[in-house]
Coordinates of C-alpha atoms in Angstrom, one line a residue:
M1 CA 64.4 -1.4 -55.6
D2 CA 67.2 -4.2 -55.0
F3 CA 69.5 -3.8 -52.1
L4 CA 73.1 -5.7 -52.9
K5 CA 74.0 -6.1 -49.1
L6 CA 72.8 -5.5 -45.7
P7 CA 72.9 -2.0 -44.6
T8 CA 75.0 -1.4 -41.6
E9 CA 73.5 2.0 -40.8
L10 CA 70.0 3.0 -40.1
P11 CA 68.5 3.7 -43.6
S12 CA 66.4 6.9 -44.3
T13 CA 62.7 6.1 -44.0
P14 CA 60.8 9.5 -43.7
L15 CA 57.3 7.6 -44.4
L16 CA 57.8 4.5 -42.4
D17 CA 59.1 6.8 -39.2
H18 CA 55.6 8.4 -39.1
I19 CA 53.9 5.2 -39.1
D20 CA 53.2 3.3 -35.4
S21 CA 50.1 1.8 -36.4
P22 CA 48.0 0.7 -39.5
V23 CA 45.8 3.8 -38.7
Q24 CA 48.7 5.9 -39.7
L25 CA 49.3 3.8 -42.6
R26 CA 45.7 4.2 -44.0
Q27 CA 46.2 8.0 -44.0
L28 CA 49.0 7.7 -46.8
N29 CA 47.8 8.2 -50.5
E30 CA 47.8 4.9 -52.2
K31 CA 50.6 6.3 -54.8
Q32 CA 52.9 6.7 -51.7
L33 CA 52.6 2.8 -51.0
P34 CA 55.6 1.9 -53.3
Q35 CA 57.9 4.2 -51.7
L36 CA 56.5 2.8 -48.3
A37 CA 57.5 -0.8 -49.5
D38 CA 61.1 0.3 -50.5
E39 CA 61.6 1.9 -46.9
L40 CA 60.2 -1.1 -45.2
R41 CA 62.2 -3.5 -47.1
A42 CA 65.7 -1.3 -46.4
F43 CA 64.6 -1.0 -42.6
L44 CA 64.0 -4.8 -42.5
L45 CA 67.3 -5.6 -44.1
Y46 CA 69.0 -3.3 -41.4
C47 CA 67.1 -4.8 -38.5
V48 CA 67.6 -8.5 -39.3
G49 CA 71.2 -7.6 -40.2
Q50 CA 71.5 -6.4 -36.5
T51 CA 69.8 -9.2 -34.9
G52 CA 69.5 -12.3 -36.9
G53 CA 66.6 -14.2 -37.7
H54 CA 64.3 -15.3 -40.3
F55 CA 65.1 -13.4 -43.4
G56 CA 63.6 -14.4 -46.8
A57 CA 60.0 -15.0 -46.0
G58 CA 59.5 -11.1 -44.6
L59 CA 61.2 -9.7 -47.7
G60 CA 58.6 -11.7 -50.0
V61 CA 55.7 -10.4 -48.2
I62 CA 56.3 -6.4 -47.9
E63 CA 53.8 -5.5 -50.3
L64 CA 51.1 -8.0 -49.2
T65 CA 51.6 -6.7 -45.6
I66 CA 51.2 -3.2 -46.7
A67 CA 48.1 -3.9 -48.8
L68 CA 46.5 -5.9 -46.0
H69 CA 47.1 -3.3 -43.2
Y70 CA 46.2 -0.4 -45.7
L71 CA 42.6 -1.8 -46.8
F72 CA 41.5 -3.8 -43.8
D73 CA 40.5 -2.4 -40.6
T74 CA 42.9 -4.2 -38.4
P75 CA 43.0 -5.4 -35.8
R76 CA 39.2 -5.5 -36.0
D77 CA 39.7 -7.3 -39.3
R78 CA 41.6 -10.2 -38.3
I79 CA 44.8 -11.4 -40.1
I80 CA 46.3 -14.8 -39.2
W81 CA 49.7 -15.0 -40.4
D82 CA 50.8 -18.9 -40.7
V83 CA 54.0 -20.0 -39.1
G84 CA 55.4 -16.5 -38.2
H85 CA 58.6 -16.6 -40.5
Q86 CA 57.2 -13.7 -42.6
C87 CA 55.9 -11.7 -39.7
Y88 CA 58.7 -9.0 -39.2
P89 CA 57.1 -6.5 -41.6
H90 CA 53.8 -7.0 -39.7
K91 CA 55.4 -6.2 -36.7
I92 CA 57.2 -3.2 -37.8
L93 CA 53.7 -1.5 -39.0
T94 CA 52.0 -2.6 -36.0
G95 CA 53.8 -0.4 -33.3
R96 CA 56.9 -2.3 -32.9
R97 CA 59.2 -0.5 -35.2
T98 CA 61.4 1.0 -32.5
H99 CA 61.7 -2.1 -30.6
M100 CA 62.9 -4.3 -33.6
N101 CA 66.6 -4.1 -32.2
T102 CA 65.3 -6.3 -29.5
L103 CA 64.2 -9.0 -31.7
R104 CA 64.9 -12.5 -30.5
K105 CA 66.9 -11.2 -27.4
K106 CA 65.8 -12.0 -23.9
D107 CA 62.9 -9.8 -22.8
G108 CA 62.5 -8.4 -26.4
L109 CA 60.3 -9.2 -29.4
A110 CA 59.6 -12.7 -30.1
G111 CA 60.9 -14.0 -33.6
F112 CA 57.3 -15.4 -34.0
L113 CA 53.8 -14.0 -33.7
K114 CA 52.7 -13.8 -29.9
R115 CA 49.3 -12.8 -28.6
E116 CA 50.9 -11.3 -25.6
E117 CA 52.9 -9.1 -27.4
S118 CA 50.4 -7.2 -29.5
E119 CA 46.6 -6.9 -30.1
Y120 CA 47.7 -7.2 -33.7
D121 CA 48.9 -10.9 -33.2
L122 CA 45.7 -12.6 -33.3
F123 CA 47.3 -16.1 -33.0
G124 CA 50.4 -17.3 -31.9
A125 CA 52.2 -19.7 -34.2
G126 CA 55.7 -21.5 -34.6
H127 CA 54.5 -24.7 -36.1
S128 CA 53.1 -24.4 -39.6
S129 CA 49.7 -25.0 -41.2
T130 CA 47.5 -23.7 -38.4
S131 CA 46.4 -20.4 -39.8
I132 CA 43.2 -21.7 -41.9
S133 CA 42.1 -23.6 -38.9
A134 CA 42.3 -20.8 -36.3
A135 CA 41.1 -18.4 -38.8
L136 CA 37.9 -20.2 -39.7
G137 CA 37.3 -20.3 -35.8
M138 CA 37.6 -16.7 -35.6
A139 CA 35.4 -16.3 -38.7
L140 CA 32.7 -18.4 -37.4
A141 CA 32.7 -16.9 -34.0
A142 CA 32.1 -13.6 -35.7
R143 CA 29.0 -14.9 -37.8
H144 CA 27.8 -16.1 -34.4
R145 CA 28.1 -12.7 -33.1
S146 CA 26.8 -10.9 -36.1
D147 CA 30.5 -9.2 -36.4
P148 CA 30.8 -7.6 -39.8
H149 CA 34.6 -7.7 -39.7
R150 CA 36.5 -10.1 -42.1
T151 CA 39.1 -12.8 -41.3
V152 CA 42.1 -13.4 -43.5
A153 CA 44.6 -16.5 -43.3
V154 CA 47.9 -16.0 -44.9
I155 CA 49.5 -19.4 -45.5
G156 CA 52.5 -20.2 -47.8
D157 CA 52.9 -22.9 -50.5
G158 CA 55.0 -25.0 -48.0
A159 CA 52.6 -24.9 -45.1
I160 CA 49.7 -25.5 -47.5
T161 CA 51.2 -29.1 -48.2
A162 CA 49.9 -30.3 -44.5
G163 CA 46.8 -32.2 -44.4
M164 CA 45.4 -30.1 -41.6
A165 CA 45.3 -27.0 -43.8
Y166 CA 43.1 -29.1 -46.3
E167 CA 41.0 -30.3 -43.4
A168 CA 40.2 -26.7 -42.6
M169 CA 39.6 -25.7 -46.1
G170 CA 36.9 -28.5 -46.4
H171 CA 35.3 -27.3 -43.3
A172 CA 35.3 -23.8 -44.5
G173 CA 33.8 -24.9 -47.6
H174 CA 31.3 -26.7 -45.8
T175 CA 30.3 -23.9 -43.4
R176 CA 30.4 -21.3 -46.3
A177 CA 32.2 -18.8 -43.6
D178 CA 33.3 -15.4 -44.6
L179 CA 36.9 -16.4 -44.9
L180 CA 39.7 -15.1 -47.0
I181 CA 42.7 -17.3 -47.6
I182 CA 45.6 -15.9 -49.3
L183 CA 48.4 -18.3 -50.6
N184 CA 51.7 -16.9 -50.5
D185 CA 53.4 -19.1 -53.4
N186 CA 57.0 -18.0 -53.4
Q187 CA 58.3 -21.2 -54.8
M188 CA 55.8 -21.5 -57.8
S189 CA 55.0 -25.1 -56.6
I190 CA 51.5 -24.7 -57.6
S191 CA 51.8 -22.7 -60.9
K192 CA 54.9 -21.5 -62.7
N193 CA 53.4 -19.1 -65.2
I194 CA 52.2 -15.3 -64.3
G195 CA 51.1 -12.9 -66.8
G196 CA 48.6 -10.3 -68.2
I197 CA 45.8 -12.9 -68.7
H198 CA 46.1 -13.9 -65.1
N199 CA 46.0 -10.5 -63.5
Y200 CA 42.9 -9.5 -65.8
L201 CA 41.0 -12.5 -65.0
A202 CA 41.8 -12.2 -61.4
R203 CA 40.5 -8.6 -61.1
I204 CA 37.3 -9.6 -63.2
W205 CA 36.7 -12.6 -61.1
A206 CA 36.9 -10.2 -57.8
S207 CA 35.0 -7.5 -59.3
K208 CA 31.5 -6.5 -58.2
M209 CA 30.5 -6.8 -61.8
Y210 CA 31.6 -10.3 -62.1
T211 CA 29.9 -11.4 -59.0
G212 CA 27.0 -9.5 -59.6
M213 CA 26.6 -11.1 -63.0
R214 CA 27.0 -14.3 -61.4
A215 CA 24.4 -13.9 -58.6
G216 CA 21.9 -12.2 -61.2
G217 CA 22.1 -14.9 -63.4
E218 CA 21.4 -17.6 -60.9
K219 CA 18.0 -15.4 -60.1
I220 CA 17.2 -15.1 -63.9
F221 CA 17.8 -18.7 -64.6
A222 CA 16.2 -20.1 -61.2
K223 CA 13.6 -21.6 -63.3
L224 CA 16.1 -23.2 -65.5
P225 CA 18.4 -25.4 -63.6
Q226 CA 19.9 -27.0 -66.7
A227 CA 21.0 -23.6 -67.9
V228 CA 22.4 -22.9 -64.6
N229 CA 24.3 -25.8 -64.3
L230 CA 25.8 -25.5 -67.9
A231 CA 26.7 -21.9 -67.0
R232 CA 28.7 -23.0 -63.9
R233 CA 30.5 -25.8 -65.8
A234 CA 31.5 -23.3 -68.6
E235 CA 32.8 -21.0 -66.0
E236 CA 34.8 -24.0 -64.2
H237 CA 36.2 -24.9 -67.7
I238 CA 37.4 -21.5 -68.3
K239 CA 39.0 -21.0 -64.9
G240 CA 40.5 -24.6 -65.1
M241 CA 42.3 -23.7 -68.6
V242 CA 44.0 -20.5 -67.3
S243 CA 44.4 -20.9 -63.7
P244 CA 45.3 -23.9 -61.0
G245 CA 42.3 -23.2 -58.9
T246 CA 40.2 -25.9 -59.7
L247 CA 40.9 -27.8 -56.5
F248 CA 40.0 -24.9 -54.4
E249 CA 36.8 -24.4 -56.4
E250 CA 35.7 -28.0 -55.7
I251 CA 36.4 -27.5 -52.0
G252 CA 34.1 -24.7 -52.1
F253 CA 36.2 -21.6 -52.4
N254 CA 36.2 -18.7 -55.0
Y255 CA 39.5 -18.7 -56.6
I256 CA 41.3 -16.0 -57.7
G257 CA 44.6 -15.7 -59.2
P258 CA 47.6 -16.5 -59.6
I259 CA 48.5 -12.6 -59.4
N260 CA 51.9 -11.0 -58.9
G261 CA 52.0 -10.5 -55.1
H262 CA 54.6 -7.6 -55.4
D263 CA 52.5 -5.4 -57.7
L264 CA 50.8 -3.0 -55.6
N265 CA 48.7 -1.7 -58.6
I266 CA 47.2 -5.1 -58.8
L267 CA 47.2 -6.1 -55.3
I268 CA 45.4 -3.2 -53.9
P269 CA 42.4 -3.2 -56.2
T270 CA 42.1 -6.9 -56.0
L271 CA 42.1 -7.1 -52.4
R272 CA 39.6 -4.2 -52.1
N273 CA 37.1 -6.0 -54.4
I274 CA 37.3 -9.4 -52.3
Y275 CA 36.9 -7.5 -49.0
R276 CA 33.2 -7.1 -50.5
L277 CA 32.8 -10.9 -51.3
P278 CA 30.7 -13.1 -49.0
G279 CA 31.8 -16.7 -48.4
P280 CA 35.0 -18.6 -48.8
Q281 CA 37.6 -16.8 -50.9
F282 CA 41.0 -17.9 -52.0
L283 CA 43.7 -15.5 -53.4
H284 CA 46.8 -17.0 -55.0
L285 CA 49.7 -14.6 -55.1
L286 CA 53.2 -15.5 -56.7
T287 CA 55.9 -13.7 -54.8
V288 CA 59.7 -14.0 -54.4
K289 CA 61.4 -15.1 -51.1
G290 CA 63.9 -12.9 -50.4
K291 CA 62.6 -10.4 -52.7
G292 CA 64.7 -7.2 -53.0
F293 CA 67.9 -8.7 -51.9
P294 CA 69.3 -10.7 -55.0
D295 CA 71.5 -13.1 -53.0
A296 CA 68.3 -14.2 -51.0
E297 CA 66.2 -14.5 -54.3
E298 CA 68.9 -16.9 -55.7
D299 CA 69.5 -19.0 -52.7
P300 CA 66.2 -18.9 -50.5
I301 CA 67.2 -21.8 -48.7
K302 CA 70.7 -20.5 -47.3
Y303 CA 68.6 -17.1 -46.6
H304 CA 65.8 -18.5 -45.0
A305 CA 67.3 -17.2 -41.7
I306 CA 70.6 -15.5 -41.1
S307 CA 73.1 -14.8 -38.2
K308 CA 73.4 -11.1 -37.2
V309 CA 76.1 -9.3 -39.2
G310 CA 79.8 -9.8 -37.8
V311 CA 79.0 -13.2 -36.3
A312 CA 81.7 -15.8 -37.5
P313 CA 80.2 -19.1 -38.1
A314 CA 80.9 -21.9 -35.6
K315 CA 84.0 -23.8 -36.3
R316 CA 82.7 -27.3 -34.6
L317 CA 80.5 -29.6 -36.2
K318 CA 76.8 -29.2 -35.8
Y319 CA 74.6 -32.0 -34.4
Q320 CA 72.7 -32.3 -37.8
D321 CA 76.2 -32.6 -39.5
V322 CA 77.0 -35.5 -37.6
F323 CA 73.8 -37.1 -38.2
G324 CA 74.0 -36.4 -41.9
A325 CA 77.6 -38.0 -41.9
W326 CA 76.2 -41.0 -40.2
L327 CA 73.3 -41.3 -42.4
C328 CA 75.6 -41.4 -45.4
D329 CA 77.9 -43.9 -43.9
M330 CA 75.1 -46.4 -42.8
A331 CA 73.4 -46.1 -46.2
E332 CA 76.7 -47.3 -47.8
Q333 CA 76.6 -50.4 -45.8
D334 CA 73.0 -51.2 -45.5
E335 CA 70.8 -50.8 -48.9
R336 CA 67.6 -51.3 -46.7
L337 CA 68.1 -47.9 -45.2
F338 CA 65.6 -45.1 -46.4
G339 CA 66.0 -41.5 -45.2
L340 CA 62.6 -39.4 -44.7
T341 CA 62.0 -36.1 -43.2
P342 CA 59.0 -33.6 -43.2
A343 CA 60.3 -30.6 -44.9
M344 CA 63.6 -30.6 -42.9
C345 CA 66.3 -31.7 -45.5
E346 CA 68.6 -28.8 -45.1
G347 CA 68.0 -28.4 -41.3
S348 CA 68.3 -32.0 -40.4
G349 CA 71.8 -32.4 -42.5
M350 CA 70.4 -34.6 -45.2
V351 CA 71.4 -32.5 -48.4
E352 CA 74.4 -35.0 -48.8
F353 CA 72.4 -38.1 -48.4
S354 CA 69.8 -36.5 -50.8
K355 CA 72.4 -36.3 -53.6
K356 CA 74.2 -39.7 -52.8
F357 CA 71.0 -41.8 -52.5
P358 CA 68.1 -39.8 -54.3
D359 CA 66.2 -43.2 -54.7
R360 CA 66.2 -43.7 -50.9
F361 CA 65.4 -40.1 -49.9
F362 CA 61.9 -38.8 -49.2
D363 CA 60.9 -35.1 -48.2
V364 CA 57.5 -35.4 -47.7
A365 CA 56.5 -31.7 -47.2
I366 CA 55.1 -30.3 -44.1
A367 CA 53.4 -33.5 -43.2
E368 CA 54.5 -35.0 -39.9
Q369 CA 51.7 -37.3 -39.6
H370 CA 52.3 -38.9 -43.0
C371 CA 55.9 -39.1 -42.7
V372 CA 55.6 -41.2 -39.6
T373 CA 52.8 -43.6 -41.0
F374 CA 54.9 -43.8 -44.2
S375 CA 57.9 -45.0 -42.3
A376 CA 55.8 -47.6 -40.7
G377 CA 54.7 -48.9 -44.3
L378 CA 58.2 -48.9 -45.4
A379 CA 59.2 -51.0 -42.5
C380 CA 56.5 -53.5 -43.1
A381 CA 58.1 -53.7 -46.5
G382 CA 61.2 -54.8 -45.1
F383 CA 63.3 -51.6 -45.2
K384 CA 64.8 -49.6 -42.6
P385 CA 63.2 -46.1 -42.3
V386 CA 65.3 -43.3 -40.5
V387 CA 63.0 -40.4 -39.8
A388 CA 64.9 -37.2 -39.4
I389 CA 62.6 -34.7 -37.5
Y390 CA 63.0 -31.8 -34.9
S391 CA 61.6 -32.9 -31.5
T392 CA 58.8 -30.3 -31.5
F393 CA 57.6 -31.4 -34.9
L394 CA 57.3 -35.1 -33.6
Q395 CA 54.7 -34.0 -31.3
R396 CA 52.3 -33.4 -34.2
A397 CA 52.4 -37.1 -35.1
Y398 CA 52.3 -38.7 -31.7
D399 CA 49.1 -40.8 -32.5
Q400 CA 50.8 -42.3 -35.6
L401 CA 54.1 -42.8 -33.2
I402 CA 52.0 -45.0 -31.0
H403 CA 49.4 -46.7 -33.1
D404 CA 51.3 -47.1 -36.5
V405 CA 55.0 -47.9 -35.6
A406 CA 55.3 -48.7 -31.7
L407 CA 52.0 -51.0 -31.2
Q408 CA 53.2 -53.0 -34.3
N409 CA 56.8 -52.9 -33.1
L410 CA 58.0 -51.8 -36.3
D411 CA 61.7 -51.2 -37.1
V412 CA 62.0 -47.3 -37.4
L413 CA 64.7 -44.8 -36.2
F414 CA 63.8 -41.4 -35.4
A415 CA 66.7 -38.9 -35.2
L416 CA 65.1 -36.1 -33.0
D417 CA 67.1 -32.8 -33.8
R418 CA 66.7 -29.6 -31.8
A419 CA 66.1 -31.7 -28.5
G420 CA 66.1 -29.5 -25.4
L421 CA 66.3 -25.6 -25.5
V422 CA 66.8 -23.7 -28.6
G423 CA 67.6 -20.4 -27.8
E424 CA 66.3 -17.4 -29.9
D425 CA 63.6 -19.6 -31.5
G426 CA 62.0 -19.9 -28.2
P427 CA 59.1 -22.2 -26.8
T428 CA 57.6 -23.0 -29.9
H429 CA 60.6 -24.8 -31.4
A430 CA 61.9 -26.0 -28.0
G431 CA 62.1 -30.0 -27.7
A432 CA 61.5 -29.8 -24.3
F433 CA 58.9 -32.6 -23.9
D434 CA 60.5 -35.5 -26.0
I435 CA 61.6 -37.8 -23.3
S436 CA 58.4 -37.3 -21.4
Y437 CA 56.3 -38.4 -24.4
L438 CA 58.4 -41.2 -25.7
R439 CA 59.0 -42.7 -22.2
P440 CA 55.6 -44.3 -21.6
I441 CA 55.4 -45.8 -25.1
P442 CA 55.8 -49.6 -25.1
N443 CA 58.5 -51.0 -27.3
M444 CA 60.5 -47.6 -27.6
V445 CA 64.1 -47.2 -27.0
V446 CA 65.0 -43.6 -26.1
M447 CA 68.5 -42.5 -26.2
T448 CA 70.2 -39.3 -24.9
P449 CA 73.8 -39.0 -26.3
A450 CA 76.1 -36.4 -24.5
D451 CA 78.4 -35.3 -27.4
E452 CA 78.9 -35.8 -31.1
N453 CA 80.5 -39.1 -30.9
E454 CA 77.8 -40.6 -28.5
T455 CA 75.3 -39.3 -31.1
R456 CA 77.1 -41.4 -33.9
L457 CA 77.3 -44.2 -31.6
L458 CA 73.7 -44.3 -30.4
L459 CA 72.4 -43.5 -34.0
T460 CA 74.4 -47.1 -34.9
T461 CA 72.8 -48.6 -31.7
G462 CA 69.2 -47.5 -32.5
Y463 CA 69.7 -48.5 -36.1
D464 CA 70.7 -51.9 -35.1
Y465 CA 67.9 -52.5 -32.7
A466 CA 65.1 -54.4 -34.1
G467 CA 62.0 -52.1 -33.2
P468 CA 61.0 -48.2 -32.9
A469 CA 64.1 -46.4 -31.3
A470 CA 64.6 -42.4 -31.0
V471 CA 68.0 -40.6 -30.4
R472 CA 67.5 -37.1 -29.2
Y473 CA 70.3 -34.3 -29.7
P474 CA 70.4 -30.5 -29.4
R475 CA 70.7 -27.8 -31.7
G476 CA 73.9 -26.4 -32.8
S477 CA 77.5 -27.5 -32.0
G478 CA 78.6 -30.1 -29.5
P479 CA 81.6 -29.7 -27.1
G480 CA 84.0 -30.7 -29.9
V481 CA 85.0 -34.2 -29.3
N482 CA 86.6 -36.4 -31.8
I483 CA 84.3 -38.7 -33.8
T484 CA 85.2 -42.2 -34.4
P485 CA 84.8 -42.9 -38.0
Q486 CA 83.7 -46.7 -37.6
L487 CA 79.9 -47.5 -37.3
E488 CA 80.4 -48.7 -33.8
K489 CA 77.5 -49.2 -31.2
V490 CA 77.1 -49.8 -27.5
V491 CA 75.3 -52.1 -25.3
L492 CA 71.7 -51.5 -25.4
G493 CA 70.6 -50.0 -22.0
R494 CA 74.1 -49.7 -20.7
G495 CA 75.6 -46.1 -19.5
R496 CA 79.1 -45.5 -18.4
V497 CA 80.8 -43.9 -15.4
I498 CA 82.7 -40.6 -16.0
R499 CA 84.3 -40.1 -12.6
Q500 CA 83.9 -41.8 -8.9
G501 CA 83.3 -39.3 -6.0
K502 CA 81.6 -39.2 -2.8
R503 CA 78.3 -38.3 -1.2
V504 CA 76.7 -37.1 -4.4
A505 CA 75.9 -39.0 -7.7
I506 CA 75.0 -37.1 -10.7
L507 CA 73.2 -39.3 -13.3
N508 CA 73.2 -37.1 -16.6
F509 CA 71.0 -37.6 -19.5
G510 CA 72.1 -35.9 -22.8
A511 CA 73.7 -32.8 -23.6
L512 CA 74.4 -31.3 -20.3
L513 CA 77.2 -33.7 -19.6
A514 CA 79.8 -30.9 -19.6
T515 CA 78.1 -28.8 -17.2
A516 CA 77.7 -31.9 -14.9
Q517 CA 81.3 -32.6 -15.1
K518 CA 82.2 -28.9 -13.9
V519 CA 79.8 -29.6 -11.0
A520 CA 81.2 -33.2 -10.3
E521 CA 84.7 -31.8 -10.2
K522 CA 83.8 -28.9 -7.7
L523 CA 81.9 -31.4 -5.4
D524 CA 83.9 -34.5 -5.9
A525 CA 80.8 -36.2 -6.9
T526 CA 80.1 -39.5 -9.0
L527 CA 79.3 -38.6 -12.2
M528 CA 77.3 -41.2 -14.9
D529 CA 76.4 -40.6 -18.5
M530 CA 73.3 -42.6 -18.6
R531 CA 72.8 -42.5 -22.4
F532 CA 69.6 -44.4 -22.2
V533 CA 66.2 -43.3 -20.8
K534 CA 64.7 -46.6 -21.8
P535 CA 65.7 -49.2 -21.3
L536 CA 67.4 -47.6 -18.1
D537 CA 70.6 -48.9 -16.8
T538 CA 69.3 -50.0 -13.3
T539 CA 72.5 -51.9 -12.6
L540 CA 74.3 -48.5 -12.8
I541 CA 71.9 -46.7 -10.7
D542 CA 71.8 -49.8 -8.1
T543 CA 75.8 -49.2 -7.7
V544 CA 75.3 -45.7 -6.4
T545 CA 72.2 -45.9 -4.1
D546 CA 73.5 -47.6 -1.2
N547 CA 76.9 -45.4 -0.8
H548 CA 75.8 -42.0 -1.9
Q549 CA 73.7 -39.4 0.5
L550 CA 72.2 -37.7 -2.8
L551 CA 71.2 -39.0 -6.3
V552 CA 71.0 -35.9 -8.7
T553 CA 69.4 -36.5 -12.4
L554 CA 70.1 -33.8 -14.8
E555 CA 68.3 -33.4 -18.3
D556 CA 67.1 -30.8 -20.8
N557 CA 63.7 -32.0 -20.8
V558 CA 61.0 -31.2 -18.4
V559 CA 61.2 -32.7 -15.2
S560 CA 57.7 -34.0 -15.4
G561 CA 57.6 -37.3 -16.5
G562 CA 61.4 -37.1 -17.7
A563 CA 64.3 -39.1 -17.2
G564 CA 64.4 -38.3 -13.6
S565 CA 60.9 -39.7 -13.0
A566 CA 62.2 -42.8 -14.7
V567 CA 64.8 -43.1 -12.1
N568 CA 62.3 -42.3 -9.2
E569 CA 59.8 -44.8 -10.4
W570 CA 62.5 -47.7 -10.4
L571 CA 63.8 -46.8 -7.0
F572 CA 60.3 -46.8 -5.9
A573 CA 59.3 -49.9 -7.2
H574 CA 62.3 -51.5 -5.7
K575 CA 62.0 -50.2 -2.2
K576 CA 65.4 -48.3 -2.6
S577 CA 65.7 -45.5 0.0
V578 CA 67.9 -42.6 -1.1
Q579 CA 67.5 -38.6 -1.2
M580 CA 66.5 -37.6 -4.8
L581 CA 67.3 -34.4 -6.6
N582 CA 65.7 -34.1 -10.1
L583 CA 67.0 -31.2 -12.3
G584 CA 65.6 -30.1 -15.6
L585 CA 63.4 -27.9 -17.3
P586 CA 60.7 -26.2 -14.8
D587 CA 56.7 -26.5 -15.6
R588 CA 56.7 -23.4 -17.9
F589 CA 57.4 -22.4 -21.3
I590 CA 61.0 -20.9 -21.7
E591 CA 61.0 -17.6 -23.5
H592 CA 63.3 -17.0 -26.2
A593 CA 66.9 -15.7 -25.3
T594 CA 70.4 -17.0 -25.8
R595 CA 70.6 -20.8 -25.0
Y596 CA 72.8 -19.9 -21.9
E597 CA 70.4 -17.3 -20.8
Q598 CA 67.6 -19.9 -20.8
L599 CA 69.7 -22.4 -19.2
A600 CA 70.4 -19.8 -16.5
S601 CA 66.5 -19.1 -15.9
C602 CA 66.0 -22.8 -15.2
H603 CA 68.9 -22.8 -12.7
L604 CA 70.9 -25.4 -15.0
T605 CA 74.3 -23.4 -15.2
P606 CA 77.2 -25.3 -13.3
E607 CA 77.0 -22.6 -10.6
S608 CA 73.1 -22.8 -10.2
I609 CA 73.4 -26.8 -10.1
E610 CA 76.2 -26.4 -7.5
A611 CA 74.4 -24.2 -5.3
T612 CA 71.1 -26.2 -5.4
I613 CA 73.0 -29.5 -4.6
K614 CA 74.8 -28.0 -1.6
W615 CA 71.4 -26.8 -0.5
R616 CA 70.0 -30.2 -0.4
L617 CA 73.0 -31.9 1.4

């Protein structure tokens, strides 16, 4: 059933209304499952329309989610969902249906999987490509305990591009673990064709007859190794002609598919047969992202996630758009520029650049480690790579950043989007640590622009620097300052004084400048926009040390090891005695909520900051 628009009223879902756990789902007749799929899709459309959140991926796994919870004894049988973008149907069927209106809200359901939220969430995930490794750990633990229950990893065709996924599959093939990997292929990046022959062969390869013949044949020909080898080769060649599974077979998996992931008449019997098979199994499903909502099917990128119904889009430029415009402008001036991203083209604002400069644009898929070392190779060849990457995702390539870029002092600029708190996406996506993990790296320049124009200025400054540099900027829109169209730069390591005051000096690093300005006005404090964490503007710090009673550092990074720590270290090293107050994110993960609610929980609103400063005076 297709839905042409998002429901604005709660749809009628008589079957779904009586399902509060998979136990109740399993009491349904198999013939009722297509109706349940329609009801679940309608309910999901209504819920996401009311709360906002990831959209297309969940619609694409409605039938798979139903089939897994219907056939498998969850949570004793373990289902590990990769990333979590597709987890909303799973949440609905596992006791959280009546709480879906709290999705991504403060103290409500998380937008991703969360172990603390439900016994059915076996592994928390916000970053991709972790499911197979985690599932393999659980499968081998089960084998050690003689636990007969099965383990399933559900991974998408994007997530399986990461090297980590193949490392895990190689290990699984070696250990011969009882593990089922389900590839949810909704972009048809591995196989474009589907038809009766694939469905037919998939069901044969998963059947007891086929596996029995395979095992029986090996026994019969145990004394004839040449015949066994010939039979195996013939089987591989037949599969290779009609399926893309040769690679997975070589790794050590029994490959089945591809099959239509929306056809329960095929999906149910195939999964039922696979359940009985020992060893590593690989089921390849072809699905449609946004299935059942034509607009999402036609434009899966636009409908990857949506805002709730009735919320007008922000009119101010987003930071990602500031970066995208700068990237195009700089590329016009410098033919050495290459733009790189690990599967974040749209999110990082690189669409226009990819169209204008296709020969200098590389989306390397979900492969952050490769992306960073790839950039190092380009730099070695005399080019100027700009790596657009979310702050939280650069964490995945920390060794490559140190060993392959910084150690060799290579000329790479990192544009770190989603720095600081990210609101409803929660702690898995928050860029809470980048100042702390970048600051200790030799040769590294670390910049913290306070607004849209400063982002452009510091991108140009970092690009001009002959070495590794990072510019961190937040998610969403800035304060709306005018942007200078020229490609201007600032003096490396030089901050600026915003206002002169008395007693208190606030040293701001990054996007909380507008908040700091409100506090400075109330307290008649000196305010400095530091711009650089490394190199630190120690001259500016020195000017306020002797004539202010309290120095306050402010950043949207964890306090531990952050910009405030850099100021403390310099003051201590130079025997400067002044009262210090470091404000930033506390030593805990900040749960999902609006960005303002998150800042309030960290005591980083203007009122909280003012009260804290007064208490310290």
